[in-house]
C-alpha atoms as a PDB file:
ATOM      1  CA  UNK A   1     239.630  -4.683  11.272  1.00  0.00           C
ATOM      2  CA  UNK A   2     236.715  -5.749  13.452  1.00  0.00           C
ATOM      3  CA  UNK A   3     233.265  -4.786  12.264  1.00  0.00           C
ATOM      4  CA  UNK A   4     230.203  -3.869  14.316  1.00  0.00           C
ATOM      5  CA  UNK A   5     229.206  -6.777  16.549  1.00  0.00           C
ATOM      6  CA  UNK A   6     232.272  -8.930  15.792  1.00  0.00           C
ATOM      7  CA  UNK A   7     232.419 -12.020  18.038  1.00  0.00           C
ATOM      8  CA  UNK A   8     235.064 -14.625  18.796  1.00  0.00           C
ATOM      9  CA  UNK A   9     234.553 -17.931  20.623  1.00  0.00           C
ATOM     10  CA  UNK A  10     236.779 -19.481  23.259  1.00  0.00           C
ATOM     11  CA  UNK A  11     236.055 -22.184  25.823  1.00  0.00           C
ATOM     12  CA  UNK A  12     236.529 -19.865  28.813  1.00  0.00           C
ATOM     13  CA  UNK A  13     235.492 -16.522  27.349  1.00  0.00           C
ATOM     14  CA  UNK A  14     232.841 -14.844  25.252  1.00  0.00           C
ATOM     15  CA  UNK A  15     234.330 -11.993  23.225  1.00  0.00           C
ATOM     16  CA  UNK A  16     232.424  -9.331  21.296  1.00  0.00           C
ATOM     17  CA  UNK A  17     233.627  -6.105  19.700  1.00  0.00           C
ATOM     18  CA  UNK A  18     231.491  -3.061  18.975  1.00  0.00           C
ATOM     19  CA  UNK A  19     232.140   0.687  18.808  1.00  0.00           C
ATOM     20  CA  UNK A  20     235.913   0.134  19.190  1.00  0.00           C
ATOM     21  CA  UNK A  21     235.388  -1.638  22.550  1.00  0.00           C
ATOM     22  CA  UNK A  22     236.129  -5.335  23.073  1.00  0.00           C
ATOM     23  CA  UNK A  23     234.005  -6.937  25.788  1.00  0.00           C
ATOM     24  CA  UNK A  24     235.608 -10.098  27.181  1.00  0.00           C
ATOM     25  CA  UNK A  25     233.409 -12.143  29.539  1.00  0.00           C
ATOM     26  CA  UNK A  26     234.515 -15.088  31.644  1.00  0.00           C
ATOM     27  CA  UNK A  27     231.984 -17.703  30.560  1.00  0.00           C
ATOM     28  CA  UNK A  28     232.138 -20.672  32.941  1.00  0.00           C
ATOM     29  CA  UNK A  29     229.626 -19.602  35.620  1.00  0.00           C
ATOM     30  CA  UNK A  30     228.801 -23.154  36.731  1.00  0.00           C
ATOM     31  CA  UNK A  31     232.470 -23.628  37.637  1.00  0.00           C
ATOM     32  CA  UNK A  32     232.603 -20.163  39.257  1.00  0.00           C
ATOM     33  CA  UNK A  33     234.884 -19.110  36.394  1.00  0.00           C
ATOM     34  CA  UNK A  34     237.862 -20.873  37.886  1.00  0.00           C
ATOM     35  CA  UNK A  35     241.101 -20.400  35.994  1.00  0.00           C
ATOM     36  CA  UNK A  36     241.594 -23.816  34.384  1.00  0.00           C
ATOM     37  CA  UNK A  37     244.309 -24.909  31.970  1.00  0.00           C
ATOM     38  CA  UNK A  38     242.435 -23.547  28.947  1.00  0.00           C
ATOM     39  CA  UNK A  39     242.028 -20.169  30.674  1.00  0.00           C
ATOM     40  CA  UNK A  40     245.769 -19.623  30.960  1.00  0.00           C
ATOM     41  CA  UNK A  41     246.272 -20.327  27.256  1.00  0.00           C
ATOM     42  CA  UNK A  42     243.235 -18.469  25.947  1.00  0.00           C
ATOM     43  CA  UNK A  43     243.649 -15.237  27.902  1.00  0.00           C
ATOM     44  CA  UNK A  44     246.976 -14.130  26.367  1.00  0.00           C
ATOM     45  CA  UNK A  45     245.856 -15.411  22.964  1.00  0.00           C
ATOM     46  CA  UNK A  46     242.671 -13.341  22.876  1.00  0.00           C
ATOM     47  CA  UNK A  47     244.308 -10.241  24.378  1.00  0.00           C
ATOM     48  CA  UNK A  48     247.119 -10.594  21.861  1.00  0.00           C
ATOM     49  CA  UNK A  49     244.650 -10.951  18.989  1.00  0.00           C
ATOM     50  CA  UNK A  50     242.603  -7.894  19.951  1.00  0.00           C
ATOM     51  CA  UNK A  51     245.635  -5.727  20.615  1.00  0.00           C
ATOM     52  CA  UNK A  52     247.961  -7.114  17.963  1.00  0.00           C
ATOM     53  CA  UNK A  53     245.394  -6.833  15.173  1.00  0.00           C
ATOM     54  CA  UNK A  54     244.149  -3.409  16.361  1.00  0.00           C
ATOM     55  CA  UNK A  55     240.611  -4.763  16.651  1.00  0.00           C
ATOM     56  CA  UNK A  56     239.604  -2.455  19.517  1.00  0.00           C
ATOM     57  CA  UNK A  57     240.791   0.645  21.348  1.00  0.00           C
ATOM     58  CA  UNK A  58     239.747  -0.556  24.813  1.00  0.00           C
ATOM     59  CA  UNK A  59     239.236  -3.980  26.389  1.00  0.00           C
ATOM     60  CA  UNK A  60     236.616  -4.539  29.106  1.00  0.00           C
ATOM     61  CA  UNK A  61     236.784  -7.779  31.110  1.00  0.00           C
ATOM     62  CA  UNK A  62     233.711  -8.864  33.071  1.00  0.00           C
ATOM     63  CA  UNK A  63     232.205 -12.148  34.181  1.00  0.00           C
ATOM     64  CA  UNK A  64     229.051 -14.220  34.425  1.00  0.00           C
ATOM     65  CA  UNK A  65     227.281 -16.121  37.176  1.00  0.00           C
ATOM     66  CA  UNK A  66     227.568 -15.622  40.930  1.00  0.00           C
ATOM     67  CA  UNK A  67     231.276 -14.778  41.107  1.00  0.00           C
ATOM     68  CA  UNK A  68     233.804 -12.957  38.965  1.00  0.00           C
ATOM     69  CA  UNK A  69     236.234 -15.835  39.515  1.00  0.00           C
ATOM     70  CA  UNK A  70     237.021 -18.291  42.290  1.00  0.00           C
ATOM     71  CA  UNK A  71     240.663 -18.271  41.236  1.00  0.00           C
ATOM     72  CA  UNK A  72     243.027 -21.056  40.243  1.00  0.00           C
ATOM     73  CA  UNK A  73     241.500 -24.351  39.157  1.00  0.00           C
ATOM     74  CA  UNK A  74     243.299 -27.164  40.964  1.00  0.00           C
ATOM     75  CA  UNK A  75     243.608 -29.067  37.692  1.00  0.00           C
ATOM     76  CA  UNK A  76     246.423 -26.719  36.702  1.00  0.00           C
ATOM     77  CA  UNK A  77     248.768 -28.122  39.332  1.00  0.00           C
ATOM     78  CA  UNK A  78     247.402 -31.671  39.321  1.00  0.00           C
ATOM     79  CA  UNK A  79     248.566 -32.277  35.743  1.00  0.00           C
ATOM     80  CA  UNK A  80     251.586 -34.615  36.118  1.00  0.00           C
ATOM     81  CA  UNK A  81     252.882 -33.620  32.687  1.00  0.00           C
ATOM     82  CA  UNK A  82     252.995 -29.898  33.455  1.00  0.00           C
ATOM     83  CA  UNK A  83     253.931 -30.158  37.132  1.00  0.00           C
ATOM     84  CA  UNK A  84     255.505 -33.556  37.911  1.00  0.00           C
ATOM     85  CA  UNK A  85     255.702 -34.187  41.659  1.00  0.00           C
ATOM     86  CA  UNK A  86     258.236 -36.995  41.571  1.00  0.00           C
ATOM     87  CA  UNK A  87     261.829 -37.204  40.460  1.00  0.00           C
ATOM     88  CA  UNK A  88     264.955 -35.195  41.103  1.00  0.00           C
ATOM     89  CA  UNK A  89     264.089 -32.278  43.471  1.00  0.00           C
ATOM     90  CA  UNK A  90     266.328 -29.815  41.645  1.00  0.00           C
ATOM     91  CA  UNK A  91     264.764 -30.552  38.272  1.00  0.00           C
ATOM     92  CA  UNK A  92     261.285 -30.513  39.772  1.00  0.00           C
ATOM     93  CA  UNK A  93     262.007 -27.069  41.217  1.00  0.00           C
ATOM     94  CA  UNK A  94     263.393 -25.755  37.936  1.00  0.00           C
ATOM     95  CA  UNK A  95     260.319 -27.033  36.104  1.00  0.00           C
ATOM     96  CA  UNK A  96     257.885 -25.508  38.614  1.00  0.00           C
ATOM     97  CA  UNK A  97     259.676 -22.165  38.316  1.00  0.00           C
ATOM     98  CA  UNK A  98     259.128 -22.197  34.551  1.00  0.00           C
ATOM     99  CA  UNK A  99     255.458 -23.117  34.982  1.00  0.00           C
ATOM    100  CA  UNK A 100     254.911 -20.240  37.411  1.00  0.00           C
ATOM    101  CA  UNK A 101     256.601 -17.799  35.029  1.00  0.00           C
ATOM    102  CA  UNK A 102     254.368 -18.994  32.180  1.00  0.00           C
ATOM    103  CA  UNK A 103     251.311 -18.340  34.359  1.00  0.00           C
ATOM    104  CA  UNK A 104     252.693 -14.909  35.222  1.00  0.00           C
ATOM    105  CA  UNK A 105     253.183 -14.125  31.536  1.00  0.00           C
ATOM    106  CA  UNK A 106     249.575 -15.049  30.839  1.00  0.00           C
ATOM    107  CA  UNK A 107     248.265 -12.390  33.239  1.00  0.00           C
ATOM    108  CA  UNK A 108     250.942  -9.904  32.192  1.00  0.00           C
ATOM    109  CA  UNK A 109     249.301  -9.860  28.763  1.00  0.00           C
ATOM    110  CA  UNK A 110     246.803  -7.347  30.212  1.00  0.00           C
ATOM    111  CA  UNK A 111     249.616  -5.030  31.223  1.00  0.00           C
ATOM    112  CA  UNK A 112     251.598  -5.485  28.017  1.00  0.00           C
ATOM    113  CA  UNK A 113     248.640  -4.770  25.730  1.00  0.00           C
ATOM    114  CA  UNK A 114     248.935  -1.377  24.082  1.00  0.00           C
ATOM    115  CA  UNK A 115     245.281  -0.584  24.747  1.00  0.00           C
ATOM    116  CA  UNK A 116     243.733   0.046  28.191  1.00  0.00           C
ATOM    117  CA  UNK A 117     242.162  -2.931  29.964  1.00  0.00           C
ATOM    118  CA  UNK A 118     239.245  -2.213  32.329  1.00  0.00           C
ATOM    119  CA  UNK A 119     237.889  -4.894  34.662  1.00  0.00           C
ATOM    120  CA  UNK A 120     234.309  -5.057  35.985  1.00  0.00           C
ATOM    121  CA  UNK A 121     234.187  -7.221  39.119  1.00  0.00           C
ATOM    122  CA  UNK A 122     231.146  -8.713  40.849  1.00  0.00           C
ATOM    123  CA  UNK A 123     230.850 -11.386  43.515  1.00  0.00           C
ATOM    124  CA  UNK A 124     234.064 -13.087  44.558  1.00  0.00           C
ATOM    125  CA  UNK A 125     237.442 -12.096  43.135  1.00  0.00           C
ATOM    126  CA  UNK A 126     239.500 -14.776  44.783  1.00  0.00           C
ATOM    127  CA  UNK A 127     243.160 -15.780  44.717  1.00  0.00           C
ATOM    128  CA  UNK A 128     244.427 -15.875  41.137  1.00  0.00           C
ATOM    129  CA  UNK A 129     241.556 -13.647  40.021  1.00  0.00           C
ATOM    130  CA  UNK A 130     242.974 -10.851  42.189  1.00  0.00           C
ATOM    131  CA  UNK A 131     246.355 -11.423  40.530  1.00  0.00           C
ATOM    132  CA  UNK A 132     244.627 -10.900  37.183  1.00  0.00           C
ATOM    133  CA  UNK A 133     242.724  -7.722  37.991  1.00  0.00           C
ATOM    134  CA  UNK A 134     245.852  -6.137  39.467  1.00  0.00           C
ATOM    135  CA  UNK A 135     247.405  -6.397  35.983  1.00  0.00           C
ATOM    136  CA  UNK A 136     244.595  -4.315  34.453  1.00  0.00           C
ATOM    137  CA  UNK A 137     244.613  -0.551  34.003  1.00  0.00           C
ATOM    138  CA  UNK A 138     241.442   0.164  35.995  1.00  0.00           C
ATOM    139  CA  UNK A 139     239.171  -1.849  38.268  1.00  0.00           C
ATOM    140  CA  UNK A 140     235.456  -1.295  38.993  1.00  0.00           C
ATOM    141  CA  UNK A 141     233.157  -3.320  41.246  1.00  0.00           C
ATOM    142  CA  UNK A 142     229.546  -3.899  42.172  1.00  0.00           C
ATOM    143  CA  UNK A 143     228.474  -3.565  45.817  1.00  0.00           C
ATOM    144  CA  UNK A 144     228.410  -7.349  46.282  1.00  0.00           C
ATOM    145  CA  UNK A 145     232.042  -7.796  45.197  1.00  0.00           C
ATOM    146  CA  UNK A 146     234.664  -9.052  47.608  1.00  0.00           C
ATOM    147  CA  UNK A 147     238.353  -9.834  47.287  1.00  0.00           C
ATOM    148  CA  UNK A 148     240.831 -12.094  49.043  1.00  0.00           C
ATOM    149  CA  UNK A 149     244.457 -13.160  48.741  1.00  0.00           C
ATOM    150  CA  UNK A 150     243.272 -16.713  49.278  1.00  0.00           C
ATOM    151  CA  UNK A 151     246.629 -18.396  48.723  1.00  0.00           C
ATOM    152  CA  UNK A 152     247.864 -17.550  52.233  1.00  0.00           C
ATOM    153  CA  UNK A 153     244.898 -19.290  53.823  1.00  0.00           C
ATOM    154  CA  UNK A 154     245.603 -22.343  51.663  1.00  0.00           C
ATOM    155  CA  UNK A 155     249.214 -22.578  52.822  1.00  0.00           C
ATOM    156  CA  UNK A 156     251.100 -21.019  49.932  1.00  0.00           C
ATOM    157  CA  UNK A 157     252.383 -17.630  48.814  1.00  0.00           C
ATOM    158  CA  UNK A 158     250.541 -15.851  45.989  1.00  0.00           C
ATOM    159  CA  UNK A 159     252.843 -16.163  43.003  1.00  0.00           C
ATOM    160  CA  UNK A 160     251.390 -14.715  39.787  1.00  0.00           C
ATOM    161  CA  UNK A 161     251.266 -10.977  40.401  1.00  0.00           C
ATOM    162  CA  UNK A 162     249.287  -9.801  43.438  1.00  0.00           C
ATOM    163  CA  UNK A 163     252.304  -9.319  45.708  1.00  0.00           C
ATOM    164  CA  UNK A 164     254.157  -7.456  42.955  1.00  0.00           C
ATOM    165  CA  UNK A 165     251.366  -5.235  41.550  1.00  0.00           C
ATOM    166  CA  UNK A 166     249.038  -4.702  44.504  1.00  0.00           C
ATOM    167  CA  UNK A 167     251.680  -2.662  46.429  1.00  0.00           C
ATOM    168  CA  UNK A 168     251.904  -0.333  43.408  1.00  0.00           C
ATOM    169  CA  UNK A 169     248.182   0.386  43.753  1.00  0.00           C
ATOM    170  CA  UNK A 170     247.637   0.777  47.512  1.00  0.00           C
ATOM    171  CA  UNK A 171     249.696   1.286  50.665  1.00  0.00           C
ATOM    172  CA  UNK A 172     252.322  -1.268  51.695  1.00  0.00           C
ATOM    173  CA  UNK A 173     250.790  -1.659  55.141  1.00  0.00           C
ATOM    174  CA  UNK A 174     247.374  -2.526  53.747  1.00  0.00           C
ATOM    175  CA  UNK A 175     248.774  -5.040  51.258  1.00  0.00           C
ATOM    176  CA  UNK A 176     250.789  -6.712  53.998  1.00  0.00           C
ATOM    177  CA  UNK A 177     247.773  -7.007  56.290  1.00  0.00           C
ATOM    178  CA  UNK A 178     245.640  -8.533  53.521  1.00  0.00           C
ATOM    179  CA  UNK A 179     248.418 -10.866  52.374  1.00  0.00           C
ATOM    180  CA  UNK A 180     249.371 -12.061  55.852  1.00  0.00           C
ATOM    181  CA  UNK A 181     245.771 -12.639  56.993  1.00  0.00           C
ATOM    182  CA  UNK A 182     244.143 -13.720  53.732  1.00  0.00           C
ATOM    183  CA  UNK A 183     240.922 -12.101  54.948  1.00  0.00           C
ATOM    184  CA  UNK A 184     238.107 -10.994  52.672  1.00  0.00           C
ATOM    185  CA  UNK A 185     237.685  -7.303  51.947  1.00  0.00           C
ATOM    186  CA  UNK A 186     234.627  -5.667  50.432  1.00  0.00           C
ATOM    187  CA  UNK A 187     234.115  -3.499  47.374  1.00  0.00           C
ATOM    188  CA  UNK A 188     233.719  -0.400  49.552  1.00  0.00           C
ATOM    189  CA  UNK A 189     236.985  -1.144  51.372  1.00  0.00           C
ATOM    190  CA  UNK A 190     238.697  -1.786  48.032  1.00  0.00           C
ATOM    191  CA  UNK A 191     237.488   1.607  46.813  1.00  0.00           C
ATOM    192  CA  UNK A 192     238.638   3.344  49.999  1.00  0.00           C
ATOM    193  CA  UNK A 193     242.136   1.907  49.667  1.00  0.00           C
ATOM    194  CA  UNK A 194     242.270   2.794  45.955  1.00  0.00           C
ATOM    195  CA  UNK A 195     242.154  -0.666  44.385  1.00  0.00           C
ATOM    196  CA  UNK A 196     238.886   0.029  42.567  1.00  0.00           C
ATOM    197  CA  UNK A 197     237.918   3.309  40.927  1.00  0.00           C
ATOM    198  CA  UNK A 198     234.176   3.153  41.522  1.00  0.00           C
ATOM    199  CA  UNK A 199     231.524   0.916  43.085  1.00  0.00           C
ATOM    200  CA  UNK A 200     228.198   0.400  41.291  1.00  0.00           C
ATOM    201  CA  UNK A 201     224.896  -0.711  42.817  1.00  0.00           C
ATOM    202  CA  UNK A 202     224.625  -4.024  40.978  1.00  0.00           C
ATOM    203  CA  UNK A 203     226.007  -6.102  38.123  1.00  0.00           C
ATOM    204  CA  UNK A 204     223.840  -4.482  35.465  1.00  0.00           C
ATOM    205  CA  UNK A 205     224.856  -0.967  36.516  1.00  0.00           C
ATOM    206  CA  UNK A 206     228.486  -2.100  36.714  1.00  0.00           C
ATOM    207  CA  UNK A 207     228.613  -3.366  33.142  1.00  0.00           C
ATOM    208  CA  UNK A 208     226.779  -0.346  31.766  1.00  0.00           C
ATOM    209  CA  UNK A 209     229.000   2.052  33.681  1.00  0.00           C
ATOM    210  CA  UNK A 210     232.295   0.445  32.683  1.00  0.00           C
ATOM    211  CA  UNK A 211     231.272   0.179  29.032  1.00  0.00           C
ATOM    212  CA  UNK A 212     230.405   3.875  29.127  1.00  0.00           C
ATOM    213  CA  UNK A 213     233.877   4.694  30.466  1.00  0.00           C
ATOM    214  CA  UNK A 214     235.392   2.474  27.768  1.00  0.00           C
ATOM    215  CA  UNK A 215     233.405   4.339  25.111  1.00  0.00           C
ATOM    216  CA  UNK A 216     234.762   7.659  26.398  1.00  0.00           C
ATOM    217  CA  UNK A 217     238.313   6.316  26.133  1.00  0.00           C
ATOM    218  CA  UNK A 218     237.681   4.911  22.654  1.00  0.00           C
ATOM    219  CA  UNK A 219     236.547   8.335  21.420  1.00  0.00           C
ATOM    220  CA  UNK A 220     240.067   9.703  21.925  1.00  0.00           C
ATOM    221  CA  UNK A 221     243.045   9.354  19.597  1.00  0.00           C
ATOM    222  CA  UNK A 222     244.217   5.721  19.852  1.00  0.00           C
ATOM    223  CA  UNK A 223     247.834   6.838  19.516  1.00  0.00           C
ATOM    224  CA  UNK A 224     247.454   9.325  22.373  1.00  0.00           C
ATOM    225  CA  UNK A 225     245.900   6.671  24.626  1.00  0.00           C
ATOM    226  CA  UNK A 226     248.609   4.144  23.751  1.00  0.00           C
ATOM    227  CA  UNK A 227     251.175   6.797  24.687  1.00  0.00           C
ATOM    228  CA  UNK A 228     249.447   7.389  28.029  1.00  0.00           C
ATOM    229  CA  UNK A 229     249.578   3.691  28.930  1.00  0.00           C
ATOM    230  CA  UNK A 230     253.187   3.336  27.838  1.00  0.00           C
ATOM    231  CA  UNK A 231     254.264   6.338  29.913  1.00  0.00           C
ATOM    232  CA  UNK A 232     252.233   5.407  33.000  1.00  0.00           C
ATOM    233  CA  UNK A 233     253.599   1.860  33.056  1.00  0.00           C
ATOM    234  CA  UNK A 234     257.145   3.096  32.568  1.00  0.00           C
ATOM    235  CA  UNK A 235     256.834   5.813  35.221  1.00  0.00           C
ATOM    236  CA  UNK A 236     255.509   3.318  37.763  1.00  0.00           C
ATOM    237  CA  UNK A 237     258.755   1.340  37.585  1.00  0.00           C
ATOM    238  CA  UNK A 238     261.322   4.126  37.017  1.00  0.00           C
ATOM    239  CA  UNK A 239     262.467   7.384  38.580  1.00  0.00           C
ATOM    240  CA  UNK A 240     260.839  10.705  37.707  1.00  0.00           C
ATOM    241  CA  UNK A 241     263.988  11.830  35.893  1.00  0.00           C
ATOM    242  CA  UNK A 242     264.215   8.662  33.800  1.00  0.00           C
ATOM    243  CA  UNK A 243     260.503   8.848  33.031  1.00  0.00           C
ATOM    244  CA  UNK A 244     260.697  12.480  31.919  1.00  0.00           C
ATOM    245  CA  UNK A 245     263.547  11.657  29.547  1.00  0.00           C
ATOM    246  CA  UNK A 246     261.646   8.695  28.128  1.00  0.00           C
ATOM    247  CA  UNK A 247     258.612  10.924  27.678  1.00  0.00           C
ATOM    248  CA  UNK A 248     260.654  13.433  25.702  1.00  0.00           C
ATOM    249  CA  UNK A 249     262.061  10.662  23.512  1.00  0.00           C
ATOM    250  CA  UNK A 250     258.606   9.139  22.943  1.00  0.00           C
ATOM    251  CA  UNK A 251     257.101  12.501  22.048  1.00  0.00           C
ATOM    252  CA  UNK A 252     259.869  13.316  19.607  1.00  0.00           C
ATOM    253  CA  UNK A 253     259.101  10.144  17.659  1.00  0.00           C
ATOM    254  CA  UNK A 254     255.344   9.653  18.105  1.00  0.00           C
ATOM    255  CA  UNK A 255     253.823  13.141  18.230  1.00  0.00           C
ATOM    256  CA  UNK A 256     252.096  14.165  15.036  1.00  0.00           C
ATOM    257  CA  UNK A 257     249.694  17.029  14.415  1.00  0.00           C
ATOM    258  CA  UNK A 258     247.132  15.027  12.413  1.00  0.00           C
ATOM    259  CA  UNK A 259     245.118  13.745  15.387  1.00  0.00           C
ATOM    260  CA  UNK A 260     245.307  17.096  17.141  1.00  0.00           C
ATOM    261  CA  UNK A 261     244.007  18.905  14.074  1.00  0.00           C
ATOM    262  CA  UNK A 262     241.171  16.375  13.759  1.00  0.00           C
ATOM    263  CA  UNK A 263     240.237  17.099  17.375  1.00  0.00           C
ATOM    264  CA  UNK A 264     240.259  20.875  16.820  1.00  0.00           C
ATOM    265  CA  UNK A 265     238.177  20.636  13.639  1.00  0.00           C
ATOM    266  CA  UNK A 266     235.660  18.249  15.203  1.00  0.00           C
ATOM    267  CA  UNK A 267     235.263  20.497  18.237  1.00  0.00           C
ATOM    268  CA  UNK A 268     234.632  23.543  16.044  1.00  0.00           C
ATOM    269  CA  UNK A 269     232.064  21.558  14.072  1.00  0.00           C
ATOM    270  CA  UNK A 270     230.584  19.956  17.202  1.00  0.00           C
ATOM    271  CA  UNK A 271     231.204  16.516  15.757  1.00  0.00           C
ATOM    272  CA  UNK A 272     233.166  13.408  16.712  1.00  0.00           C
ATOM    273  CA  UNK A 273     236.690  13.149  15.208  1.00  0.00           C
ATOM    274  CA  UNK A 274     237.427  10.042  13.128  1.00  0.00           C
ATOM    275  CA  UNK A 275     240.854   8.782  14.150  1.00  0.00           C
ATOM    276  CA  UNK A 276     242.907   6.134  12.390  1.00  0.00           C
ATOM    277  CA  UNK A 277     243.725   3.020  14.403  1.00  0.00           C
ATOM    278  CA  UNK A 278     247.249   2.287  15.521  1.00  0.00           C
ATOM    279  CA  UNK A 279     248.744  -0.205  13.109  1.00  0.00           C
ATOM    280  CA  UNK A 280     248.511  -3.937  13.816  1.00  0.00           C
ATOM    281  CA  UNK A 281     251.594  -5.641  15.181  1.00  0.00           C
ATOM    282  CA  UNK A 282     253.012  -7.415  12.138  1.00  0.00           C
ATOM    283  CA  UNK A 283     254.597 -10.836  12.708  1.00  0.00           C
ATOM    284  CA  UNK A 284     258.351 -10.826  12.298  1.00  0.00           C
ATOM    285  CA  UNK A 285     259.300 -11.708   8.701  1.00  0.00           C
ATOM    286  CA  UNK A 286     255.676 -12.310   7.779  1.00  0.00           C
ATOM    287  CA  UNK A 287     255.454 -13.754   4.267  1.00  0.00           C
END
């Protein structure tokens, strides 16, 4: 279990954990936090560690420097070992498909995590960075933030999540306009369309505000919050009838009175309930 002020070090991220909240910061400001090869490996590893070991109840992702992230680092696709550009076309295509799916899985780690993931965005959120934030539970921005589906302007189709998740968050017509044009859109426009929950005056207010929201989430029963995320993700991709049946099945197995009684007692005593964490995800056949 993480203790107060726990920190972990990665080459692309600074990670600290306090008060049941993990704060993950993109930490390559001089490179505009581009998503290099290390980024794609470290992101699912650190999300998996925090979630799998039950180190925090909420994850907040923010960034440093001028921009949140300028998107994909070109080194990812210039590596001849990962993406060979010569040889049999069929085998090249099969290999590229696997590479793209590995990149997709890296960002999907935010969605697959049991705990909520909140993203605090400032400056540019460009290309692959937009793919990433679309996989989070909630997005918040500072007034200077802007977004763009940059891939279209560069002559390719966005391929790691924006075109699949963005339409679940805002209207189809708006997504199509932004995807076809590749134009920039501001934080205020992103809020109007429903991509971001709230816009803050500046970076400092953004971080403080999102951490406050994370603290409010972390004060609730971890099991109840995990259930909320599980049901919301399932309902997004299934019919109402299927989702209601899954909800009934989930509740029959997961609902227990312990956390509810702790909430009632704490409220009567005007105190904060002390909930147990959800159990860590044990490795299969761990010795």
